[in-house]
mmCIF file of C-alpha atoms in Angstrom:
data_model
loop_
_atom_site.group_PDB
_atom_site.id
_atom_site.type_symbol
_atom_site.label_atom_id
_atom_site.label_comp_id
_atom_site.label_asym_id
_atom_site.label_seq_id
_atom_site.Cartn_x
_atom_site.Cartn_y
_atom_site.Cartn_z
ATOM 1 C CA UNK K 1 2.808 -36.943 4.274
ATOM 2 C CA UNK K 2 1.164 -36.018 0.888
ATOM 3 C CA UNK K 3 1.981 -35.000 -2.491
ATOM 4 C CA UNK K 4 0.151 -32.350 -2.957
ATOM 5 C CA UNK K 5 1.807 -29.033 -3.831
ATOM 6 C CA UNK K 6 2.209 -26.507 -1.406
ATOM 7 C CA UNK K 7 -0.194 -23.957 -2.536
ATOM 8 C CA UNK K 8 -0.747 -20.251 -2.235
ATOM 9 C CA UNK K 9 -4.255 -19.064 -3.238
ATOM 10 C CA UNK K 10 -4.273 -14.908 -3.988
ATOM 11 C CA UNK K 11 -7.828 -13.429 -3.895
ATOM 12 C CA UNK K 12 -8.221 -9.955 -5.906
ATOM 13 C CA UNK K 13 -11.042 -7.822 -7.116
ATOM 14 C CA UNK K 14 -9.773 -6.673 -10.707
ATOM 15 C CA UNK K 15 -8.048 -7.938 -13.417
ATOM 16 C CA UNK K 16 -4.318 -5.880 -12.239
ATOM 17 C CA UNK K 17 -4.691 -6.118 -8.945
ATOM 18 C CA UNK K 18 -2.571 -9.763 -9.079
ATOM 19 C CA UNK K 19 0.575 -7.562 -10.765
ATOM 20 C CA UNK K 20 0.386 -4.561 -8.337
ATOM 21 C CA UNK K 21 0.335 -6.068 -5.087
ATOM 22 C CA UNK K 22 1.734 -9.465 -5.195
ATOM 23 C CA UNK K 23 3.148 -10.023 -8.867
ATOM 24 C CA UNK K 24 6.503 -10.480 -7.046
ATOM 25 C CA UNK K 25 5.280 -13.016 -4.404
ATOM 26 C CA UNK K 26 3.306 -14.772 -7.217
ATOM 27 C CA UNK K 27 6.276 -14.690 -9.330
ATOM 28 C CA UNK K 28 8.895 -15.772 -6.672
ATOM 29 C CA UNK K 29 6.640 -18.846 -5.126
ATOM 30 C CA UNK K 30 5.671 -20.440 -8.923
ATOM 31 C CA UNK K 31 9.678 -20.763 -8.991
ATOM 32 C CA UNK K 32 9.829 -22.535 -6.151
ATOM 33 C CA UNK K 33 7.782 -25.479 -7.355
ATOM 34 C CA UNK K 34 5.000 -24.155 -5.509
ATOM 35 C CA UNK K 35 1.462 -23.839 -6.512
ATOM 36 C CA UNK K 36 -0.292 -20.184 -7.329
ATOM 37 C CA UNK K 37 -3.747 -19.673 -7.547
ATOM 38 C CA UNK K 38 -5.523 -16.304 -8.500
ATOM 39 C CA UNK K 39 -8.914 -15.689 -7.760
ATOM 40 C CA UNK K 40 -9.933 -12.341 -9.663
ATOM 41 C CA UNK K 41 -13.443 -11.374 -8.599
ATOM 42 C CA UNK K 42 -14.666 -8.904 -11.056
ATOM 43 C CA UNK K 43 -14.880 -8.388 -14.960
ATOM 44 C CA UNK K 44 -12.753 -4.747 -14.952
ATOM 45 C CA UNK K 45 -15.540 -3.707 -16.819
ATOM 46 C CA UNK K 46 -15.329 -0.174 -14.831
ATOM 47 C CA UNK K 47 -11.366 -0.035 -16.305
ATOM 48 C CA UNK K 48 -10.325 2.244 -19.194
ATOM 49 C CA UNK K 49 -11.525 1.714 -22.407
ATOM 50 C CA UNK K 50 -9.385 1.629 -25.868
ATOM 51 C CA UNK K 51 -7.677 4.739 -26.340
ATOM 52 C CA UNK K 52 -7.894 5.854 -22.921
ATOM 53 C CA UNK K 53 -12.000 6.083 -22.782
ATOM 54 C CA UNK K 54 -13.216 6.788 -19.040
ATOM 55 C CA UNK K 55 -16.153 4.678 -17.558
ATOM 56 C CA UNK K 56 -19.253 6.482 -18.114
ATOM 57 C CA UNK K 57 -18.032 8.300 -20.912
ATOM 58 C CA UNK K 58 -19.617 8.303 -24.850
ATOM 59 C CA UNK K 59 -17.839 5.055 -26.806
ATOM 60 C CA UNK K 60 -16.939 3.553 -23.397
ATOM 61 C CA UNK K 61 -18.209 -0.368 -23.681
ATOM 62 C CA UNK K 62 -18.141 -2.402 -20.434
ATOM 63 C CA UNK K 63 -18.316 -5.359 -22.255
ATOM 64 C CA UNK K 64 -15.685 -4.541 -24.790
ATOM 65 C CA UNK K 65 -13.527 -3.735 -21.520
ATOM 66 C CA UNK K 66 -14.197 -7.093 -20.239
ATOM 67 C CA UNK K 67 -13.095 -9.101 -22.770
ATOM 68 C CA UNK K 68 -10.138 -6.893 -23.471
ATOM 69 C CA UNK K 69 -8.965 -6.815 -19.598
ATOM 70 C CA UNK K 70 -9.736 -10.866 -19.802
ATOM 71 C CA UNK K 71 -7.246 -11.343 -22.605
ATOM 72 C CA UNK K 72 -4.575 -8.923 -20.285
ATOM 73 C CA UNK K 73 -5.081 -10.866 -17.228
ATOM 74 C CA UNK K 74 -4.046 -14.258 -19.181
ATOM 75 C CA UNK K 75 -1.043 -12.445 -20.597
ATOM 76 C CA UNK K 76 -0.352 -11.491 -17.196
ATOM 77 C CA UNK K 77 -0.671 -14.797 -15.536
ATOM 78 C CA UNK K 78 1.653 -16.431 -17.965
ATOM 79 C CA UNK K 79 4.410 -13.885 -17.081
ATOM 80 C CA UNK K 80 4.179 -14.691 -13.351
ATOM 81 C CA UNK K 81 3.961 -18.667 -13.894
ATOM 82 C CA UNK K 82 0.493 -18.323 -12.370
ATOM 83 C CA UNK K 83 -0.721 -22.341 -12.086
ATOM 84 C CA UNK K 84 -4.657 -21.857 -11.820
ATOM 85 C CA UNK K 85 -6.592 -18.645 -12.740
ATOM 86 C CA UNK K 86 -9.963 -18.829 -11.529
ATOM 87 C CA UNK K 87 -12.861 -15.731 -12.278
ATOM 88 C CA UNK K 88 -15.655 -15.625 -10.365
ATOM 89 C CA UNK K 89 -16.778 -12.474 -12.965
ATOM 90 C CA UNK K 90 -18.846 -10.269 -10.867
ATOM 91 C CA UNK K 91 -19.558 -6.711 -12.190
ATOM 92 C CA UNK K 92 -17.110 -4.247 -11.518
ATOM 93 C CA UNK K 93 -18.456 -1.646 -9.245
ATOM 94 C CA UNK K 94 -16.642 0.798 -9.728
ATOM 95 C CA UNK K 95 -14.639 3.337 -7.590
ATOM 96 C CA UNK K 96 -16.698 4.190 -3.929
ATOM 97 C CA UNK K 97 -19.598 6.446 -5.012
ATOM 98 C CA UNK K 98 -20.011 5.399 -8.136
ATOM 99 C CA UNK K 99 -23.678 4.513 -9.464
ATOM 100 C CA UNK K 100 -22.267 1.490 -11.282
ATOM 101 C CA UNK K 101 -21.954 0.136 -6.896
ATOM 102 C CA UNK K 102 -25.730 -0.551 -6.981
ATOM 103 C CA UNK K 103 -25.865 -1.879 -10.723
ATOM 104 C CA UNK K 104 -27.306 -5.168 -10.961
ATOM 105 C CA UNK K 105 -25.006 -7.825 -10.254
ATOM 106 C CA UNK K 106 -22.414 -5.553 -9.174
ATOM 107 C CA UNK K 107 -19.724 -7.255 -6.809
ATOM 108 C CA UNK K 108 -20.186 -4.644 -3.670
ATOM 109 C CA UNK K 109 -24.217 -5.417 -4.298
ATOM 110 C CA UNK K 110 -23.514 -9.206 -4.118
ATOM 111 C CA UNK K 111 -24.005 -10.853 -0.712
ATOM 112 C CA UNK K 112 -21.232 -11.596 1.162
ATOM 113 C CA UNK K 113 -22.262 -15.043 2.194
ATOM 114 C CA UNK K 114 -22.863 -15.664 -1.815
ATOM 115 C CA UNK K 115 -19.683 -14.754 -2.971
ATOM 116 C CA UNK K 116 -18.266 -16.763 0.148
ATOM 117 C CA UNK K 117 -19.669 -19.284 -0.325
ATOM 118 C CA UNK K 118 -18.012 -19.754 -4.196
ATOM 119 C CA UNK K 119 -14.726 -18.937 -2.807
ATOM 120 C CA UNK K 120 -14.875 -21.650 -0.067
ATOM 121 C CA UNK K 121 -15.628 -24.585 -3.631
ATOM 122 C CA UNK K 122 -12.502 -23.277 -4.706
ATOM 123 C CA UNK K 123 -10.720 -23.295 -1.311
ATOM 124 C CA UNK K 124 -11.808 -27.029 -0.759
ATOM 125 C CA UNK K 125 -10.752 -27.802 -3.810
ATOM 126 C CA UNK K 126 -7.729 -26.044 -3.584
ATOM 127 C CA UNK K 127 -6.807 -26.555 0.217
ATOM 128 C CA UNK K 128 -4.157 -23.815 -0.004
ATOM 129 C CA UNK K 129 -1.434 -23.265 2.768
ATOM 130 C CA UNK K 130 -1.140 -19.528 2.543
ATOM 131 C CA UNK K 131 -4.064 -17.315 1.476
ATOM 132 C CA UNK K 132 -3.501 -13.587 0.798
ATOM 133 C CA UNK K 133 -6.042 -10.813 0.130
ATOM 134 C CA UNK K 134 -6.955 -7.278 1.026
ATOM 135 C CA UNK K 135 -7.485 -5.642 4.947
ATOM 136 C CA UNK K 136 -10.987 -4.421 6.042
ATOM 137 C CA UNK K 137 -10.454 -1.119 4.128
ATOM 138 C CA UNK K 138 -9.442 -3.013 0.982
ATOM 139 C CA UNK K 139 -5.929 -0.987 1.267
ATOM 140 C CA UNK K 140 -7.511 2.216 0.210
ATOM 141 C CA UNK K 141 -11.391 1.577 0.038
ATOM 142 C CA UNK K 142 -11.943 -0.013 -2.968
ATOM 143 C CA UNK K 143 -15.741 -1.204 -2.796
ATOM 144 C CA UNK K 144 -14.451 -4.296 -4.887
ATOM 145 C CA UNK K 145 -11.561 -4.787 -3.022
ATOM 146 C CA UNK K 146 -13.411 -4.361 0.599
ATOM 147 C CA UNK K 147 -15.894 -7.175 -0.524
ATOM 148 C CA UNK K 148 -13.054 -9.249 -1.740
ATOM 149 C CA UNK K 149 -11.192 -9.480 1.658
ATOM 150 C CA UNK K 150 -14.964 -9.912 3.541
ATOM 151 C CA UNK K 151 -15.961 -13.029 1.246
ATOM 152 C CA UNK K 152 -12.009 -14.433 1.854
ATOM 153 C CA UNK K 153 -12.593 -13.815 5.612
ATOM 154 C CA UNK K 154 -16.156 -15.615 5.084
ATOM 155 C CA UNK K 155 -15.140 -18.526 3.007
ATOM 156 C CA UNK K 156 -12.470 -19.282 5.572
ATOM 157 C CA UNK K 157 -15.310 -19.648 8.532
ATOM 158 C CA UNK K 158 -17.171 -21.496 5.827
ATOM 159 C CA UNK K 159 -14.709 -24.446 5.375
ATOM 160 C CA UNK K 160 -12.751 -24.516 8.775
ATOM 161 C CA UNK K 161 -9.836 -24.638 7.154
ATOM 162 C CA UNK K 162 -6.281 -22.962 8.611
ATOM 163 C CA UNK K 163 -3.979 -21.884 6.482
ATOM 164 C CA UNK K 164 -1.928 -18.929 7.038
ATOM 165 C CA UNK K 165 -3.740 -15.724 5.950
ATOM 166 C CA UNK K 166 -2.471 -12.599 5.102
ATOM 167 C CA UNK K 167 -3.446 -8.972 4.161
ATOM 168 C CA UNK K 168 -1.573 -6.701 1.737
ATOM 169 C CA UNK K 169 -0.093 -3.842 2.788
ATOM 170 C CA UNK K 170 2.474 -1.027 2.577
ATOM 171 C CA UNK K 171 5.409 0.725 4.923
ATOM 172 C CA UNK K 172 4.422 4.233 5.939
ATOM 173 C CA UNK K 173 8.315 4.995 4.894
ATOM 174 C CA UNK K 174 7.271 3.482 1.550
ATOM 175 C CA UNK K 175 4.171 5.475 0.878
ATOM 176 C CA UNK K 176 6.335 8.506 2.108
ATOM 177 C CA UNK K 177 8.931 7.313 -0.871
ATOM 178 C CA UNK K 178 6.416 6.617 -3.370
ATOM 179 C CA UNK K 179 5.201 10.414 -3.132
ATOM 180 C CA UNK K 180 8.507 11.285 -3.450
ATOM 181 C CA UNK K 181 9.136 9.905 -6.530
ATOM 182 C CA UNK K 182 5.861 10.543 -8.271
ATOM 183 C CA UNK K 183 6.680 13.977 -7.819
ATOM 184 C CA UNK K 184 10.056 13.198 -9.199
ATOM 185 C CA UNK K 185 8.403 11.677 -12.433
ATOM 186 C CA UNK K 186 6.333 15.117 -12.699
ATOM 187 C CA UNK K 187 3.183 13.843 -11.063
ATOM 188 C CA UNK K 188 0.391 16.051 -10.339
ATOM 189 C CA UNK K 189 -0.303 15.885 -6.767
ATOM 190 C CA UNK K 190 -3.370 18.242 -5.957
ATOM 191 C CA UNK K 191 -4.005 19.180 -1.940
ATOM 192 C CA UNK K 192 -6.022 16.845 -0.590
ATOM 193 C CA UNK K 193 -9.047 17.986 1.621
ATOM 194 C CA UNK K 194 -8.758 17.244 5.284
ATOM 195 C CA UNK K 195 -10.965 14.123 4.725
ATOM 196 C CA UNK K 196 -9.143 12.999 1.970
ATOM 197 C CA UNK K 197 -5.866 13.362 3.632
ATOM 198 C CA UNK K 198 -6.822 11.784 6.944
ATOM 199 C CA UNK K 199 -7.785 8.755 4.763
ATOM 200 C CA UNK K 200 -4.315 8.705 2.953
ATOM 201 C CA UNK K 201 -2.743 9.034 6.347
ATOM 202 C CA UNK K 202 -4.245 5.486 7.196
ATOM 203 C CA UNK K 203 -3.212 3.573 4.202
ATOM 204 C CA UNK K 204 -0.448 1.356 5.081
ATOM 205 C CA UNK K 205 1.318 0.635 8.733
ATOM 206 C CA UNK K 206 3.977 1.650 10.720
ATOM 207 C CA UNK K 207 6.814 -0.129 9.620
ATOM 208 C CA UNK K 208 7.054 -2.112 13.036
ATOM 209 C CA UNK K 209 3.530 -3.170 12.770
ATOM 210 C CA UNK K 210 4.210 -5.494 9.777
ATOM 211 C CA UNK K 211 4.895 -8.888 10.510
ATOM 212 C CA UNK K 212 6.044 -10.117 6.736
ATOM 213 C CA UNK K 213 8.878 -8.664 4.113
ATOM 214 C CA UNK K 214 9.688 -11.201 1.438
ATOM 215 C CA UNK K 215 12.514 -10.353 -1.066
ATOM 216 C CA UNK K 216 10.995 -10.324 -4.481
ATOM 217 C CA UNK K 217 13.932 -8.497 -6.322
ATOM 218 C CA UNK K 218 14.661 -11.407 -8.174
ATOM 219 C CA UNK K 219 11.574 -11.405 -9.723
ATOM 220 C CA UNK K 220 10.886 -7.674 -9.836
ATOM 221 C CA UNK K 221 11.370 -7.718 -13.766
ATOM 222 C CA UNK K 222 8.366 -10.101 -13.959
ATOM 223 C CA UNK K 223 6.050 -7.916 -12.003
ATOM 224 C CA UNK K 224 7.116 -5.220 -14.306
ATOM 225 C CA UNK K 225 5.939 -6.473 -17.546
ATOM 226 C CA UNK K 226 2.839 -8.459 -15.587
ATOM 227 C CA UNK K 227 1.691 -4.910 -15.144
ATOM 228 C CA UNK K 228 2.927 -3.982 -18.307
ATOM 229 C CA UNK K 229 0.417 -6.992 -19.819
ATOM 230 C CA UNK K 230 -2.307 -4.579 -18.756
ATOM 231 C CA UNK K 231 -1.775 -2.252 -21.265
ATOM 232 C CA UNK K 232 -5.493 -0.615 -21.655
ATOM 233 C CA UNK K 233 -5.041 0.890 -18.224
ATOM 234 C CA UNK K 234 -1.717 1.797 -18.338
ATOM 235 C CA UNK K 235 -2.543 5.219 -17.793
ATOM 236 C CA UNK K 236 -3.620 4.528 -14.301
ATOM 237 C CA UNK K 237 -0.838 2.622 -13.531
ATOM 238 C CA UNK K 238 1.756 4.681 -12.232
ATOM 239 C CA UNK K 239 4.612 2.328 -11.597
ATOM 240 C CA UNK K 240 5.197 1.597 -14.996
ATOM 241 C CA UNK K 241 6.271 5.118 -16.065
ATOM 242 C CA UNK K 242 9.519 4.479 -14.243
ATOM 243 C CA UNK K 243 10.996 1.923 -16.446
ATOM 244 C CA UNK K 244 12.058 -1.453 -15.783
ATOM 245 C CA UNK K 245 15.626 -0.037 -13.683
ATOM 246 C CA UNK K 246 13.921 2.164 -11.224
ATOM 247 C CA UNK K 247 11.027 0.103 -10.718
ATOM 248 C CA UNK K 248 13.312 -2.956 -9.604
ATOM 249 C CA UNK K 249 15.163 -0.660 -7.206
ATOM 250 C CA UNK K 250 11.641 0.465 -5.352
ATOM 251 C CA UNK K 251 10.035 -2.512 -5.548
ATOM 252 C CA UNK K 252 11.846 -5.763 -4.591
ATOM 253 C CA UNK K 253 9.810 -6.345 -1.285
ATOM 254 C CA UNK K 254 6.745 -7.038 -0.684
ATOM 255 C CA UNK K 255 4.869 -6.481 2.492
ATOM 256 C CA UNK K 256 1.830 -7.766 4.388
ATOM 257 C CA UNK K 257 0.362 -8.670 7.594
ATOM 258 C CA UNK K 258 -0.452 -11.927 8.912
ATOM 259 C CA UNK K 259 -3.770 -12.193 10.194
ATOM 260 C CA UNK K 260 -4.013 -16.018 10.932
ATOM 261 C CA UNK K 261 -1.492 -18.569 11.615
ATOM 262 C CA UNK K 262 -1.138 -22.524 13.313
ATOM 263 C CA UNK K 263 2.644 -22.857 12.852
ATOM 264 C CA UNK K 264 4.080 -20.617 15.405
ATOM 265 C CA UNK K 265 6.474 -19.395 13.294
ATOM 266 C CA UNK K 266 8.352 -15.855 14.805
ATOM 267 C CA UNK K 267 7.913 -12.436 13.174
ATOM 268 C CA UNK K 268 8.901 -10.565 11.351
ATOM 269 C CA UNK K 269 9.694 -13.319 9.086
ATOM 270 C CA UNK K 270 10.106 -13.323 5.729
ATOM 271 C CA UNK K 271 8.706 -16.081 3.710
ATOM 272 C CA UNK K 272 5.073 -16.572 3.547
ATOM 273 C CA UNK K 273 5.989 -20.120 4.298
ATOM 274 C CA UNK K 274 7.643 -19.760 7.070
ATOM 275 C CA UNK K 275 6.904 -23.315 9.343
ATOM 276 C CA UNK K 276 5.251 -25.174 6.258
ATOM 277 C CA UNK K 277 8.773 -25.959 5.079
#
């Protein structure tokens, strides 16, 4: 036996990310005595600007981003308990086509086996039990968040070690819902192309096909105002413009799929600790 924590290490591309996909999880485990790590991979620098200034756009200052999104992701971090926060501050690349993909020292330019092999210091130092990031697709192509689940995947070969992994991910029945109500909140929803729709049809699985729901509604108020701590790109962040009620109605469970395990425990199951305690 040992007394070292049980530990859950998150792995995310943005400063956000942490709040929108597992701020519950996060949230929920740090008040179980157990110990949270976030590994954010890239600056934000390709986020909004003050005042709502696009990327790319006259008076929009990656580095004044940075350093703004920084000070957001500590304010979020303290809202979910978060024990270690550790940056490994590549350059944002931007959404999939963008030129700022090939910029120098972008994260989607950065070798794999690089970035890997940073990830797999912190994993040895860290030895965590559970270890969540993003699918191949990077839940809906994200270049930053595709190379953040390939250097996770990497780093794992890297050290040998076996902890239980997991990928976010979504119900189809929830994306369904989550159309639903941003049309409810007056959402503009254009027609997607064929191509574009096709792609949207993939985000997500079949509700049978996920193996993990853990109950978060406990904690759903401290997701909301860890997103709410990310203020600059509120605007993008469409879960906030249903208050603090609604959003804790849709969004006390969080899903994913688990990818590696040693403890045999059944599925569905829902604890991401499931046969560590």
């Amino acid at each position: 036996m040992t007394d070292r924590p049980l530990t859950l290490m998150a792995v995310h591309a943005h400063p956000d990310d942490e709040a929108t996909g597992t701020g519950g999880v996060l949230a929920r485990y740090a008040a179980e005595g157990v110990r949270t790590v976030l590994v954010t991979c890239t600056d934000g620098g390709c986020g909004d600007g003050p005042e709502g200034v696009k990327p790319g756009a006259p008076g929009h200052d990656p580095v004044a981003v940075t350093s703004m999104r920084r000070r957001e992701l500590d304010a979020s971090c303290e809202v979910l308990k978060i024990s270690e926060l550790e940056t490994l501050d590549y350059a944002d690349s931007g959404m999939m086509g963008w030129p700022s993909n090939d910029a120098p020292g972008s994260f989607w330019r950065t070798p794999v086996e690089e970035g890997a092999a940073r990830l797999a210091e912190l994993m040895r130092h860290y030895r965590p039990d559970v270890v969540v990031t993003y699918d191949e697709n990077g839940f809906y192509g994200h270049p930053d968040h595709i190379q953040a689940h390939r250097i996770t995947m990497a780093a794992l070969e890297m050290t040998g070690l076996t902890p239980k992994v997991y990928w976010t991910t979504m119900p189809r029945s929830m994306m369904q819902r989550f159309g639903e109500v941003m049309r409810e909140f007056g959402e503009e929803m254009p027609e997607p192309d064929p191509a574009e729709a096709a792609a949207m049809a993939e985000i997500g699985l079949p509700d049978d096909e996920i193996t993990t729901w853990v109950d978060t509604t406990a904690f759903s108020g401290q997701k909301f105002d860890a997103l709410a701590a990310h203020a600059s790109q509120g605007e993008n962040i469409f879960f906030l413009k249903m208050g603090r009620e609604r959003f804790g109605e849709l969004m006390g469970v969080e899903t994913f799929l688990r990818v590696r395990d040693t403890t045999g425990a059944a599925v569905p199951e829902n604890d991401l600790f499931a046969g560590l305690r």
